[in-house]
XYZ file of C-alpha atoms in Angstrom:
150
model
C -26.145 175.228 33.135
C -27.349 174.198 36.559
C -26.734 176.569 39.479
C -23.940 175.625 41.870
C -25.096 174.539 45.338
C -27.724 176.884 46.789
C -26.860 179.654 44.328
C -29.351 181.035 41.820
C -28.964 180.521 38.075
C -28.742 184.286 37.529
C -27.045 186.502 40.096
C -27.245 190.189 39.257
C -24.408 191.152 41.575
C -21.275 192.901 40.366
C -19.015 190.456 42.245
C -20.396 187.488 40.334
C -20.349 189.471 37.094
C -16.645 190.131 37.629
C -15.981 186.429 38.331
C -18.006 185.389 35.276
C -16.026 187.842 33.147
C -12.709 186.499 34.436
C -13.828 182.924 33.752
C -14.948 183.834 30.234
C -11.725 185.743 29.507
C -9.586 182.747 30.531
C -11.685 180.428 28.364
C -11.592 182.750 25.322
C -7.799 182.979 25.687
C -7.495 179.188 25.488
C -7.301 178.413 29.191
C -10.635 176.633 29.675
C -11.737 177.555 33.195
C -14.768 176.390 35.162
C -16.899 179.033 36.849
C -16.545 178.496 40.594
C -17.818 181.473 42.573
C -17.269 179.899 45.994
C -19.451 180.889 48.925
C -22.229 183.402 48.348
C -21.287 186.932 49.385
C -22.479 190.431 48.737
C -22.140 193.894 50.172
C -23.670 197.300 49.668
C -22.917 200.784 50.902
C -25.047 203.893 50.689
C -23.624 206.973 52.383
C -22.847 205.727 55.911
C -25.003 202.574 55.757
C -23.141 199.349 55.032
C -24.415 195.795 54.699
C -22.489 192.555 54.138
C -23.481 188.927 53.800
C -21.324 185.809 53.629
C -22.855 182.373 53.169
C -26.560 181.803 53.768
C -28.695 183.508 56.390
C -32.377 182.884 55.788
C -35.151 185.213 57.026
C -36.138 182.428 59.443
C -33.621 179.718 60.326
C -33.909 176.528 58.320
C -35.027 173.402 60.150
C -32.257 172.227 62.509
C -30.677 175.692 62.384
C -30.707 178.608 64.761
C -30.054 182.339 64.479
C -27.829 184.317 66.792
C -28.613 188.029 66.620
C -26.805 190.970 68.187
C -27.805 194.608 67.830
C -25.981 197.632 69.199
C -27.997 199.694 71.679
C -28.254 202.596 69.196
C -29.562 200.142 66.558
C -26.984 201.299 63.988
C -25.062 198.006 63.930
C -26.106 194.372 64.050
C -25.133 190.868 63.034
C -27.149 187.731 62.434
C -25.465 184.341 62.173
C -27.279 181.225 61.000
C -25.793 177.992 62.304
C -26.627 174.322 62.760
C -27.961 173.864 66.289
C -26.476 170.346 66.628
C -22.971 170.882 65.245
C -22.650 174.658 65.591
C -21.453 174.875 61.962
C -21.934 178.412 60.662
C -23.941 178.661 57.436
C -23.605 182.413 57.057
C -23.480 185.873 58.595
C -25.222 189.157 57.801
C -23.827 192.406 59.145
C -25.190 195.920 59.168
C -22.811 198.731 60.048
C -19.852 196.415 60.729
C -17.307 195.633 58.021
C -15.775 192.167 57.774
C -12.982 190.669 55.681
C -14.314 188.528 52.852
C -11.241 186.269 52.771
C -11.566 185.400 56.458
C -15.236 184.435 56.236
C -14.654 182.518 53.013
C -11.993 180.467 54.819
C -14.182 179.877 57.882
C -17.133 178.756 55.747
C -14.851 176.444 53.741
C -13.436 175.000 56.975
C -17.006 174.605 58.334
C -16.084 176.474 61.511
C -18.601 176.488 64.335
C -20.213 179.518 65.909
C -18.019 179.334 69.033
C -14.875 179.572 66.889
C -16.296 182.343 64.696
C -17.390 184.525 67.612
C -14.170 183.984 69.587
C -12.158 184.963 66.489
C -14.450 187.669 65.105
C -11.753 190.290 65.627
C -9.648 188.604 62.916
C -12.456 189.264 60.431
C -12.998 192.901 61.454
C -12.294 195.310 58.612
C -13.332 198.612 60.168
C -10.768 201.390 59.777
C -8.541 202.550 62.612
C -10.180 204.500 65.405
C -13.586 202.850 64.847
C -15.200 201.242 67.882
C -14.882 197.457 68.123
C -17.852 195.319 69.162
C -16.473 191.780 69.310
C -16.527 191.726 73.122
C -20.159 192.880 73.270
C -21.154 190.345 70.617
C -19.440 187.451 72.411
C -20.966 188.529 75.734
C -24.475 188.482 74.193
C -23.822 185.048 72.686
C -22.671 183.666 76.044
C -25.770 185.117 77.756
C -28.027 183.591 75.084
C -26.227 180.255 75.432
C -26.670 180.261 79.207
C -30.424 180.747 78.827
C -30.889 177.788 76.443
């Protein structure tokens, strides 16, 4: 089989393994089902360190793309968003120390939302438990400062 979109032929990630298993189970039970993993996503947690990725954020932005990066002053939390510099369409987001809702980012990537929309609505994607600090205001402020200097 050919990989779907930008995805790799083999993805050793438990999320994709679960989706492959569900697809196979449906097919074995007579309900032939195509494997459609949707947008790339992954997460990892080790003790109090948490990382999440939705969509595609390359180490250096692809041609015609740009990165927006925010890091908390104590360097324990950060986000990087890769987006098209002409249209603003978000290609993906990486977070470190901030939890986001998978369903929300899946929807935004499917809808091809732009970075302005994503950052203005970031609170809807926040998945941190009660009583955790919220950083959406700081993130949006940094974005607006970066935008003003372009």
